[in-house]
Each structure stands twice: as structure tokens, then as C-alpha cells.
Coordinates of C-alpha atoms and ligand atoms in Angstrom, one line a residue:
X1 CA 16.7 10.9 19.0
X2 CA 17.6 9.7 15.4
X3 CA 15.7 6.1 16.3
X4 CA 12.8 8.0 17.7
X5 CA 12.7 10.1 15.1
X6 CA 12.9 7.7 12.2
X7 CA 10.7 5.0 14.2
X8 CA 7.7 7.9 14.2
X9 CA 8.2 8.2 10.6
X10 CA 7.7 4.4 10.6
X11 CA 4.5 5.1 12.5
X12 CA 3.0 7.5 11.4
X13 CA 1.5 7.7 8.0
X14 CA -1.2 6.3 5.9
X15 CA -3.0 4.5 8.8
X16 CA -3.3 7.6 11.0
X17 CA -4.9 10.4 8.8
X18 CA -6.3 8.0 5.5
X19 CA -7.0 4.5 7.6
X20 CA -7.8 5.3 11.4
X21 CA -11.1 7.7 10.1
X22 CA -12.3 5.4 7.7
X23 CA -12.2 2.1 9.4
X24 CA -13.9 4.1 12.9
X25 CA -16.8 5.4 10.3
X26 CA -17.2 1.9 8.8
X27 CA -17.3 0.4 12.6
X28 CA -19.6 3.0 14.1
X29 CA -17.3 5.3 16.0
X30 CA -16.4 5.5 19.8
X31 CA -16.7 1.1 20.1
X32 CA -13.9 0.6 17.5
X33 CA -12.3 3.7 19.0
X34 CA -12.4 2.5 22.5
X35 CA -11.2 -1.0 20.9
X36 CA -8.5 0.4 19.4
X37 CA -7.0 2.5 22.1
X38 CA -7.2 -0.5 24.3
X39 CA -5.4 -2.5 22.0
X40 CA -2.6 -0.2 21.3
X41 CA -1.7 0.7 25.5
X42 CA -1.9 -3.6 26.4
X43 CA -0.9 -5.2 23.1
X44 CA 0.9 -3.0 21.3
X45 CA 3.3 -1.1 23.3
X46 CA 4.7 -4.2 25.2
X47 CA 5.2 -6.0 21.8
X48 CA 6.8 -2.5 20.4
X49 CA 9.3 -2.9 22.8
X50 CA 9.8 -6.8 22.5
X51 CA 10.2 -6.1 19.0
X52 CA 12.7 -3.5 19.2
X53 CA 14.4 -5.6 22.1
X54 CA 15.2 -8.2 19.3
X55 CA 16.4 -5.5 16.9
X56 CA 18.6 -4.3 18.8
X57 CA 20.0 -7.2 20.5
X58 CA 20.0 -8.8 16.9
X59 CA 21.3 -6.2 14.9
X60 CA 20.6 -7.6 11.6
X61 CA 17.7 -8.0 9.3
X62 CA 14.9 -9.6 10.6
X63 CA 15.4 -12.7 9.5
X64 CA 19.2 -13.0 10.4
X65 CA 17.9 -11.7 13.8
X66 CA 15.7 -14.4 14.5
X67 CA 18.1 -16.8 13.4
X68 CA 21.1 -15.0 15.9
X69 CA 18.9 -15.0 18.8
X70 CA 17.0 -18.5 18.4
X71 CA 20.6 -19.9 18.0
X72 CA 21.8 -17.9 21.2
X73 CA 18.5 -19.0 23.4
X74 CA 19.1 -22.6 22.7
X75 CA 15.8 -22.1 20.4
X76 CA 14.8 -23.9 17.4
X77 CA 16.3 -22.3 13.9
X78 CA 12.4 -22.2 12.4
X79 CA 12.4 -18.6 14.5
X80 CA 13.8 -17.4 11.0
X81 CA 10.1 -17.8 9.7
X82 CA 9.2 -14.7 11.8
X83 CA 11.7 -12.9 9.8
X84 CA 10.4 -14.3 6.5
X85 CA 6.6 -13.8 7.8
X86 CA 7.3 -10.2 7.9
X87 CA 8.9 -9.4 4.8
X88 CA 5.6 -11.2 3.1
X89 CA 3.9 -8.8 5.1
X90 CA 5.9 -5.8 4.4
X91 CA 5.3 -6.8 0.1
X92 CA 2.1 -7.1 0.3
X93 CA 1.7 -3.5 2.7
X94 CA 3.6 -2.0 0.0
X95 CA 1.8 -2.8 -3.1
X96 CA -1.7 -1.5 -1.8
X97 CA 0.1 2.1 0.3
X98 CA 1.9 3.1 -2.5
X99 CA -1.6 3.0 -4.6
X100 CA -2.8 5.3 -1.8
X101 CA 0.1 7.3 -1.2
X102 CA -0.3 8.2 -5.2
X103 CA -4.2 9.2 -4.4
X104 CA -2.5 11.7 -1.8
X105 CA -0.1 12.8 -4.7
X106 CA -2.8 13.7 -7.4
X107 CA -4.6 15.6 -5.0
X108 CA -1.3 17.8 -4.6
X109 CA -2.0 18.9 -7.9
X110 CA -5.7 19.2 -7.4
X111 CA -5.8 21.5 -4.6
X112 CA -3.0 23.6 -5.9
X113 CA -5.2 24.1 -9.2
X114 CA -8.0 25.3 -6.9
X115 CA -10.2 22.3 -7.6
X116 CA -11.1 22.4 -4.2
X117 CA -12.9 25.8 -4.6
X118 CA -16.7 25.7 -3.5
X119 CA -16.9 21.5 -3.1
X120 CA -20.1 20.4 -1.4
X121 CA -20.5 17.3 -0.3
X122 CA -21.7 16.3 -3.1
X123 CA -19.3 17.5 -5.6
X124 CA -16.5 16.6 -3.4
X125 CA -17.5 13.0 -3.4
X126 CA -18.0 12.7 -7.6
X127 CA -14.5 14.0 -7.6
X128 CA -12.7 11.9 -5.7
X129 CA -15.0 8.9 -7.7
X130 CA -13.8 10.2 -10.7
X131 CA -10.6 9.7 -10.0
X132 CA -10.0 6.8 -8.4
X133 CA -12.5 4.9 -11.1
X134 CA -9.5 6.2 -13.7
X135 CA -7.1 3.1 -13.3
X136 CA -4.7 5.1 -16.1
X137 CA -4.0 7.8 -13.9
X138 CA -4.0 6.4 -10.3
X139 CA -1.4 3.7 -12.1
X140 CA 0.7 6.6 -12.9
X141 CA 0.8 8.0 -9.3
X142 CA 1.3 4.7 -8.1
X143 CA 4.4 4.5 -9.9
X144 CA 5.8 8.0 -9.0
X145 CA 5.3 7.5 -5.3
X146 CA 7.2 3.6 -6.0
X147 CA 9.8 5.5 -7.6
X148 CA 10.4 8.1 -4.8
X149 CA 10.6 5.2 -2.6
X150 CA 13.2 3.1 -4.6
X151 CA 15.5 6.0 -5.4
X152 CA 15.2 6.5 -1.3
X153 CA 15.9 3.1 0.0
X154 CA 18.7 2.4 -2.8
X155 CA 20.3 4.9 -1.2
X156 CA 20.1 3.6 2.4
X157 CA 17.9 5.0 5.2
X158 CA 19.4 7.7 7.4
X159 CA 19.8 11.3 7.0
X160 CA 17.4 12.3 5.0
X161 CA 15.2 10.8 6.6
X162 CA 15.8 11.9 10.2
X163 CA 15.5 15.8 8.4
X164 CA 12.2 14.8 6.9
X165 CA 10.7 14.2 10.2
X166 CA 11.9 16.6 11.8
X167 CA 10.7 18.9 10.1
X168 CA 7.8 17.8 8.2
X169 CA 5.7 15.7 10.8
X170 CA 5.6 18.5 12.9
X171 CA 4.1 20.7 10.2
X172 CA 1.3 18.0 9.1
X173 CA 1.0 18.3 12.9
X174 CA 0.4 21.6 13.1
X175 CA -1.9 21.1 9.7
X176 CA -3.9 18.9 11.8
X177 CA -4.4 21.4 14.5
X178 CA -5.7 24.0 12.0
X179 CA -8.2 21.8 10.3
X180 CA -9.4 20.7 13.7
X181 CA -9.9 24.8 14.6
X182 CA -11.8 24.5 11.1
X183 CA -13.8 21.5 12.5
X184 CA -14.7 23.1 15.2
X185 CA -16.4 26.3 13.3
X186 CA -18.4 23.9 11.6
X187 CA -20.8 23.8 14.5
X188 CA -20.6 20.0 14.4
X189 CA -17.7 19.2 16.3
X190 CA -20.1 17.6 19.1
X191 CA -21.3 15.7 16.8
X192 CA -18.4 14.5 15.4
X193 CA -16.7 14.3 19.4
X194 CA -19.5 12.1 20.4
X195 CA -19.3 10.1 17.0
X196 CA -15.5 9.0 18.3
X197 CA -16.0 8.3 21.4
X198 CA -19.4 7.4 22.7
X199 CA -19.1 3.5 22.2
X200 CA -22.0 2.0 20.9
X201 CA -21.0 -2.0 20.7
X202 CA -23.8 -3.0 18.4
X203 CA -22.2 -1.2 16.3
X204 CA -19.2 -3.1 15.8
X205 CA -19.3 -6.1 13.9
X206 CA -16.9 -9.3 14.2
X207 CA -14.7 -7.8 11.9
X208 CA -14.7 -4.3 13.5
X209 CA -13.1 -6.1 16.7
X210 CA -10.8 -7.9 14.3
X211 CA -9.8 -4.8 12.4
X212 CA -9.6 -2.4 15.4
X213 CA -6.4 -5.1 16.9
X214 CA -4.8 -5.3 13.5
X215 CA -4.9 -1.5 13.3
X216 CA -3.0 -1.5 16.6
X217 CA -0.8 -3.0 14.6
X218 CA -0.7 -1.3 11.5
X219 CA -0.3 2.1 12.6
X220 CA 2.7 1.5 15.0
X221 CA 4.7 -0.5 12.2
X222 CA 4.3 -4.0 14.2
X223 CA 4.2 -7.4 13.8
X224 CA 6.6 -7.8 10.4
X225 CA 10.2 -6.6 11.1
X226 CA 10.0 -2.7 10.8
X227 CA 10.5 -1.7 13.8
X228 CA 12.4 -4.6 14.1
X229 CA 15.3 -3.4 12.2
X230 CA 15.1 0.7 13.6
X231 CA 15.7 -1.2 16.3
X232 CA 19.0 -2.5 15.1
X233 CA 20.2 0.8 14.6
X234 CA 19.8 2.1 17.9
X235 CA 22.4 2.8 20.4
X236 CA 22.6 0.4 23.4
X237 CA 21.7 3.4 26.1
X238 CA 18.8 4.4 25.3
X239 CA 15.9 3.5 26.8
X240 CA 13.2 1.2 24.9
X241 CA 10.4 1.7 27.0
X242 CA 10.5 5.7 26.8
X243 CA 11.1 5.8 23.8
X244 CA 8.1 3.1 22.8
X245 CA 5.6 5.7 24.6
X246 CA 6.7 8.4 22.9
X247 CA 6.3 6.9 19.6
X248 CA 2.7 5.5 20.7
X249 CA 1.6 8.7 21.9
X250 CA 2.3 10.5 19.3
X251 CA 1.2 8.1 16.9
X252 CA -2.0 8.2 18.7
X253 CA -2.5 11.8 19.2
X254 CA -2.0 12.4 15.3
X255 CA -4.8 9.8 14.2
X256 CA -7.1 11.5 17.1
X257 CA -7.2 14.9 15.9
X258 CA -7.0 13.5 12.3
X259 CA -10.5 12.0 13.4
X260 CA -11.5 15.4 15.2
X261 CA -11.0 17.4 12.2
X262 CA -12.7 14.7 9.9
X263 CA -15.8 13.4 11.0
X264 CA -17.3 17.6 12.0
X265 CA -16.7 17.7 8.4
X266 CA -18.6 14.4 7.5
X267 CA -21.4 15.4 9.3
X268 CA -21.9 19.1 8.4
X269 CA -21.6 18.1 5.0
X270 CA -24.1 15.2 4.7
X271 CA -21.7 12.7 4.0
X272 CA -21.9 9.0 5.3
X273 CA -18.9 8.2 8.0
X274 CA -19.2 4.9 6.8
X275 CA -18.4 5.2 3.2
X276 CA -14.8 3.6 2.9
X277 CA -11.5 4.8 1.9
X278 CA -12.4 8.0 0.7
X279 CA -12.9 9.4 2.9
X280 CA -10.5 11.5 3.9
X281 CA -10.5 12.6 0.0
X282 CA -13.9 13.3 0.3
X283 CA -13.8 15.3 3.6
X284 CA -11.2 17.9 3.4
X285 CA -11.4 19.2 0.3
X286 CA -14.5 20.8 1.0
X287 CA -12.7 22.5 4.2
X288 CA -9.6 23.3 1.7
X289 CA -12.2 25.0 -0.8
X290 CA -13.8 27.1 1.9
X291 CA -11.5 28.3 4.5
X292 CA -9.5 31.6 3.8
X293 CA -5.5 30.3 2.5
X294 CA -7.2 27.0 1.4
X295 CA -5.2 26.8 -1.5
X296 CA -1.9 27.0 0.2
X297 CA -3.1 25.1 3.4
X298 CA -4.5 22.3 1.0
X299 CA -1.6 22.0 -1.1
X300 CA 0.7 21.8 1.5
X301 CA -1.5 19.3 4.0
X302 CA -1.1 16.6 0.4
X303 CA 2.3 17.5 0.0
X304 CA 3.4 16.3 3.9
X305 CA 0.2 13.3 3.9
X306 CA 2.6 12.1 0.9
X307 CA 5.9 12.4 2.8
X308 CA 4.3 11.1 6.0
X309 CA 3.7 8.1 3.2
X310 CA 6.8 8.0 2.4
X311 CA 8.9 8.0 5.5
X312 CA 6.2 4.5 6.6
X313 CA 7.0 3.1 2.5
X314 CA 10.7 3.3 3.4
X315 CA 10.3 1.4 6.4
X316 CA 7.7 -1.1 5.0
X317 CA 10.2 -2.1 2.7
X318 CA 13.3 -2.3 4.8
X319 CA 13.2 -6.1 6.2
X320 CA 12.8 -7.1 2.5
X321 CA 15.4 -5.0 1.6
X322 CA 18.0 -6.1 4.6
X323 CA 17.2 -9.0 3.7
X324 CA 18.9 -9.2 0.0
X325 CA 21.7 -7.1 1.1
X326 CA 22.8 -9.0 3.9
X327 CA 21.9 -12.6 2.5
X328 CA 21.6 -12.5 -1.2
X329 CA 24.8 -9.8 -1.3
X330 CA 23.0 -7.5 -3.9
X331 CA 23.7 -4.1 -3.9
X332 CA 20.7 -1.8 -2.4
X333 CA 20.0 -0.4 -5.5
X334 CA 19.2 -4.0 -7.1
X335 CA 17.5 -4.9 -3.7
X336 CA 15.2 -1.7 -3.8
X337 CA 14.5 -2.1 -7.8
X338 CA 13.5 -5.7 -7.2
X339 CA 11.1 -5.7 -4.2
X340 CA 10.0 -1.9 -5.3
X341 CA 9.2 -3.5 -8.7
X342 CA 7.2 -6.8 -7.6
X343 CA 5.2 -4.6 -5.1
X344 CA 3.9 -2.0 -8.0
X345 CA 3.3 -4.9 -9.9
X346 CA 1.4 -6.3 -7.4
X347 CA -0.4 -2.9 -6.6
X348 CA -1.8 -2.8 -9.7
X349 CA -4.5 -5.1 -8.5
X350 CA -5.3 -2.4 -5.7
X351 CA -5.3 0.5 -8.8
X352 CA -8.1 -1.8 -10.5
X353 CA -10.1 -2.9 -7.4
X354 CA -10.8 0.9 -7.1
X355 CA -10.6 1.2 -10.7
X356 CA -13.6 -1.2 -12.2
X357 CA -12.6 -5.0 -11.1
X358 CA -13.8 -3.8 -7.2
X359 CA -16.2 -7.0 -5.8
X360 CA -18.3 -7.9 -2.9
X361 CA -17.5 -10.4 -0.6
X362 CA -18.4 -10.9 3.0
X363 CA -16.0 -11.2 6.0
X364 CA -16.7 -12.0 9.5
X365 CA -20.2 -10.3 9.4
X366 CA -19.1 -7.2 7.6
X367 CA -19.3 -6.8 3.8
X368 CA -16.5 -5.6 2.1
X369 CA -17.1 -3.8 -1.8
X370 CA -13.1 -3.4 -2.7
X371 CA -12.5 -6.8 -3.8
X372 CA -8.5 -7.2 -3.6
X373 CA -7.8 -4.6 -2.1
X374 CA -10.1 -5.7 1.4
X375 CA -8.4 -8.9 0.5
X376 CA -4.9 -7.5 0.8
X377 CA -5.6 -5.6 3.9
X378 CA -7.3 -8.0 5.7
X379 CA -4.6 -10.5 5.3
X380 CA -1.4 -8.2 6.1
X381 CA -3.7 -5.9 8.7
X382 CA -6.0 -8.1 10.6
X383 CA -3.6 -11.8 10.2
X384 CA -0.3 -11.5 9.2
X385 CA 0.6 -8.2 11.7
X386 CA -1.3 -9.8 14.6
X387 CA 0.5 -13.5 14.3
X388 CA 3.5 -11.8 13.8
X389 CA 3.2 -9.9 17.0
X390 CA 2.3 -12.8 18.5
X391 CA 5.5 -14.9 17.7
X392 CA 7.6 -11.8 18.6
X393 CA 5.4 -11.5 22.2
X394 CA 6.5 -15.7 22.6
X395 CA 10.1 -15.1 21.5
X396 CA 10.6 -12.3 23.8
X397 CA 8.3 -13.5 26.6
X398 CA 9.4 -17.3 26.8
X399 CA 12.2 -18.0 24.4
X400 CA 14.7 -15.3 25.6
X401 CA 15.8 -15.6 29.3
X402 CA 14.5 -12.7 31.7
X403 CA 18.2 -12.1 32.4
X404 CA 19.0 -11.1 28.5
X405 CA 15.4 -9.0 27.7
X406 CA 16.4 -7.2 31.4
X407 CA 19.7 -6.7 30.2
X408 CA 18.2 -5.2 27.4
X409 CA 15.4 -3.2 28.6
X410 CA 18.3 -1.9 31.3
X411 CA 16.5 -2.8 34.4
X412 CA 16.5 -5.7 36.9
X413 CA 13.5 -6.9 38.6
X414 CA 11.9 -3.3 39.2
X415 CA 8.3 -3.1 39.1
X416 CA 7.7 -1.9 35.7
X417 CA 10.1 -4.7 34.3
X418 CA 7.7 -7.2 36.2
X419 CA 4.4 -5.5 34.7
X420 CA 6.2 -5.5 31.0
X421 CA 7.3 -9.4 31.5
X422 CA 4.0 -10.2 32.4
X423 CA 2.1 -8.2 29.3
X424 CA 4.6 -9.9 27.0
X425 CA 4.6 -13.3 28.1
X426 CA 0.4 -13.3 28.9
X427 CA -1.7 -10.6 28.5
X428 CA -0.5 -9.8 25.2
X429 CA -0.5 -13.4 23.6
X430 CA -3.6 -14.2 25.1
X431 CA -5.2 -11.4 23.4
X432 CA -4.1 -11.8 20.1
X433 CA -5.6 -15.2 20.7
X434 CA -9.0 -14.2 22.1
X435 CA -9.7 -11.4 19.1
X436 CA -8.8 -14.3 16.4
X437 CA -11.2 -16.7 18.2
X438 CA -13.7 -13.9 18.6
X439 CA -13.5 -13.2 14.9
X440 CA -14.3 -16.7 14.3
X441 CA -17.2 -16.7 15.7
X442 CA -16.3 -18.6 19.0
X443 CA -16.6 -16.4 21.5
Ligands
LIG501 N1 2.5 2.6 10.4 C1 2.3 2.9 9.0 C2 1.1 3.9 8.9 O1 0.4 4.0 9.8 C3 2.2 1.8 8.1 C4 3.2 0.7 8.3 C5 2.7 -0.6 8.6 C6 4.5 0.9 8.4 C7 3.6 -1.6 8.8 C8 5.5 -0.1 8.6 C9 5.0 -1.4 8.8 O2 0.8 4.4 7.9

């Protein structure tokens, strides 16, 4: 319960309610949707469980892990790359979602001044330009969310955590749920229905396939050692393929009706579903400043985005973290001050791409206006996560012995055992494969 708890945590966050909407309007909808989902039930979920298979048959920090269990299969000791690959990954994460995660902050105090009161489109959109073209203060957010995030992981992940989500995810849940009811009243939730998933391939670009694979990844914490060491921490009974499905479902299900309530919004309100990382800033404030309670429902919806933030930082952070403890012997405090630092400093290239030094660039037939910041995410989300899901899918699939990964996975040659062997060893690789040649323009 604790590891399922703490894993959806992991999971959901940033990339379900801030990322999922914005990269489906920028793709067109229901293709990058359809994508996506696709993605997530064939690549994702058997490399979930592979990767918590090697946490918990490892039980140390990623790279340790790989190390143990290369050494163990006979396997060469450059496995410990993996590790190393993801804790790169997990940096670089960290410095652009704690940038975010502060947006979600400030507009905690916005909506409990009333700010949102009688948005329009219009208004709605200047605001949230306004402050995100203030590098000063999104800096200063940036550094209180970093902070929260230190203080937590210096004191070591556990019960706080597991309170947090129990608690809170199912109140941004429930959030969810009410701004969807909100969507609805709009008269535009066909619109907005058909928008998600009516797939319309023409719409998606080279990129959109690219990005809708790496989001796979991003949203369920894969591909760089996160998962990897929850996994570490769980008990040998229980089961790794229930509880993978229940952390993909409801990973899913939250980014879903996050994109139900959103896009009725966008479209009653004139706005462009293609119009980038704002959007969810842009969208519902205008339903904070017009339904009845708004204030309070407002407030409260930034207050638990931020925590849902905060429970993914923790975990972004964790490999690096494990690391230094474990290898380097520093204390967690010096561990967390150290990798919490070099990510804000790092992040403060995300605070100016938004905040005057943004630039154009093109990528895979899409064009992207956010200069490092695309640069950032594109690299961890669409490269990095994906070829480290891929070396986890090899490891597990034809480095490790079907007896040990059965051992682990507590079944013997049942059907669903076969079907999982035969995603993790095939399917899975040779998709990661095709999407990277697709993006490249071979296929
Ligand atoms: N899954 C988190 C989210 O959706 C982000 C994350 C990525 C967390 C990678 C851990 C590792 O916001």
C-alpha cells in the first residue's frame, strides 16, 4: 500500500494536469491521444514492472542496482551506466519542474486574492504572460518550491509522504471531477470530447509521435531510476503487476479528466489549444473566477497541483540522491543541498527562456518558441526516458534469466508471465526503436 501509494505520487504530477493538455493541443488532439494511450498499455506498463523488478531485486540505488544485478547475471559492469543515465535525467527533470511547480505556487496566491474574478480569455492569457515574462519573481518561486523539496528529501522519503497522498491526491481528484462538471456547463464539452479523442493523424507531426512515447514515459516516472528505487522499498509479496496497473490507471485517468475539464474551457473561451505551456494557467482561472466558491475551489486546486509537484520532485531527485548517500557517504542533507542546488541553478535557464531569452528552433517538423526549456524537455522526455526504458526492457528481457524475473514477478510459466516476457524482451524494445527511427525521418 505504502509503495503504491508513494509510486502514484511519483506518477502523478506535473505531466498529468500542466504537460498531458498542452502537448495534446500542440499535437492536434485525439492522434497524440490515441498515441499516447497506446504507448502507455504496450511500452510502458511492461517496462514499469521490469523496472520495479530490478528495484526490488536490487535494493539499492540505481546505480548500485545495476551494478548488483549485471554482476549476478554474469553481465557486463557498464549496466551501471543505466544507473548514471538516469540520475542525468532525473537533474535535468528537476531544474525545468521545479520552475513550473513555482508557476503553480504564485497562482496560489493569485487565486486566493481573487485575481481570478471575471478573467476572459483574454485577460486570463495577459495575466499569466505577465508573469511568467517576470524572470524576478518566477526565480523566487522556483527557489521556494527547490527549498520545499530539499528540506523533504534531507529528511528521507517515507511518512510524510505516504500521508500526503493519501490524502491529498484524492482531493485534486475530486477537484478534477468538479471542474470537469464545470466543463461540462460550458456547453462545449463535445467539443472539447471530440477534440481528445477523434484522431486526426495529419495532425501530428514527427515530433508529436516522438513526444506522445516520451510522455509515456514522463508521466509514469520511467526510464531514469525513480521507480526504480520505490521499487527497492517494497516488500517481496506483493505483487508487481497489480500494482503497475493500478498506478497506470490511475495515472491515466487523472491526465484524462484533466484534459476533459481543460480543452471545454479552451474552446468556450476562444483560446488556441495549441498555445504551449500555459495553458492550463490560462484555462482555469477563468472557470475559478466564474463558478460559485471559485475562490476557495481555486486556491485549493494550486495548493494540491503544487503538492502533486512535490510528491514527483521528491522522487525525481531520489536516484541522485541514493546515489551520494550510498557511494559518496554524505549525509542526506548534504546530498539533497547539492543536487537541489545544481538543479535551481540550472533551472534558471528554464525561468529566462519564459522570461525574455525564449528562441525558435525547429525539431523533427515541429517548431518549438521556448528555447531551453524545449531543449531540456526534449532531451530528458523524448531521448533520455525512452533509451533508458529501453536498456531497463534489455536488462530485464535478456540479461536476467526467466527463472530470476519469474521469481520476481511470483509466477512460473502462466500465461500472463509469457505475454509480459514477450512485451519486455520484443514488443517494447522494438517500439522504442521504431518511434526514434520514425522521428528521424526513416520511416
Ligand atoms: N511523473 C511525473 C509527472 O507526471 C514526473 C516525473 C518524471 C517523476 C520522471 C519522476 C521521474 O509529473
Amino acid at each position: 500500500m505504502i509503495f503504491v501509494l508513494a509510486a502514484t505520487g511519483s506518477a502523478v504530477g506535473l505531466g498529468n494536469v500542466w504537460k498531458f493538455p498542452y502537448m495534446a493541443g500542440e499535437n492536434g488532439g485525439g492522434a497524440f491521444v490515441l498515441v499516447y494511450l497506446a504507448c502507455i498499455a504496450v511500452i510502458g506498463v511492461p517496462i514499469m514492472m521490469a523496472e520495479i523488478l530490478l528495484g526490488r531485486r536490487g535494493r539499492r540505488s540505481p546505480i548500485n542496482t545495476m551494478s548488483e544485478l549485471a554482476a549476478e547475471a554474469g553481465a557486463s559492469p557498464r549496466w551501471a551506466w543505466l544507473g548514471w543515465i538516469g540520475v542525468i535525467s532525473g537533474f535535468l527533470i528537476m531544474s525545468f519542474y521545479s520552475v513550473i511547480a513555482g508557476w503553480a505556487l504564485a497562482y496560489v496566491l493569485e487565486a486566493v486574492s481573487g485575481a481570478f474574478d471575471g478573467f476572459t480569455g483574454e485577460s486570463s492569457a495577459n495575466a499569466f504572460v505577465g508573469h511568467i515574462s517576470n524572470p524576478g519573481i518566477t526565480a523566487f518561486w522556483h527557489t521556494v518550491f527547490s527549498i520545499m523539496t530539499a528540506v523533504v528529501v534531507a529528511k528521507g522519503v517515507k511518512s510524510g509522504l505516504e500521508k500526503a497522498v493519501r490524502v491529498l491526491m484524492p482531493t485534486l481528484f475530486v477537484l478534477l471531477v468538479l471542474l470537469l462538471g464545470y466543463a461540462i456547463n460550458t456547453g462545449y464539452f463535445a467539443d472539447g470530447v471530440e477534440f481528445l479523442f477523434n484522431p486526426d493523424f495529419d495532425k501530428l507531426s514527427r515530433e508529436g509521435v516522438l513526444s506522445a512515447l516520451g510522455h509515456a514515459f514522463f508521466t509514469l516516472s520511467l526510464g531514469m531510476g525513480a521507480i526504480m528505487v520505490y521499487g527497492s522499498y517494497m516488500p517481496e509479496k506483493a505483487s508487481i503487476a497489480t500494482t503497475t496497473i493500478t498506478i497506470a490507471f490511475m495515472d491515466t485517468l487523472v491526465a484524462l479528466v484533466a484534459g476533459m475539464a481543460i480543452f471545454p474551457i479552451v474552446f468556450a473561451n476562444g483560446l488556441e489549444p495549441g498555445s504551449g505551456p500555459g495553458l492550463v494557467f490560462i484555462s482555469l482561472p477563468i472557470a475559478f473566477g466564474q463558478m460559485p466558491g471559485g475562490l476557495l475551489f481555486g486556491t485549493l486546486f494550486f495548493v494540491l497541483l503544487t503538492f502533486a509537484a512535490w510528491t514527483s520532485a521528491i522522487s525525481i531527485i531520489e536516484p541522485a540522491i541514493a546515489f551520494l548517500v550510498e557511494n559518496r557517504g554524505m549525509g542526506r542533507k548534504k546530498a539533497a543541498t547539492v543536487i537541489v542546488g545544481l538543479a535551481w541553478a540550472l533551472g534558471l535557464l528554464t525561468v529566462m527562456s519564459f522570461g525574455g531569452w525564449g528562441f525558435e528552433f525547429e525539431f523533427a517538423g515541429a517548431k518549438k518558441t521556448d528555447g531551453f526549456f524545449d531543449i531540456l524537455d526534449i532531451a530528458t522526455t523524448n531521448f533520455m526516458l525512452p533509451l533508458g526504458g529501453l536498456a531497463i526492457a534489455l536488462f530485464a528481457g535478456w540479461v536476467m534469466s526467466g527463472k530470476d524475473t519469474a521469481d520476481e514477478l511470483h509466477t512460473t510459466q502462466t500465461g500472463w508471465y509469457s505475454l509480459w516476457r514477450v512485451l519486455v524482451r520484443f514488443i517494447a524494445p522494438a517500439g522504442v526503436i521504431l518511434f526514434f527511427l520514425h522521428s528521424l525521418g526513416v520511416l
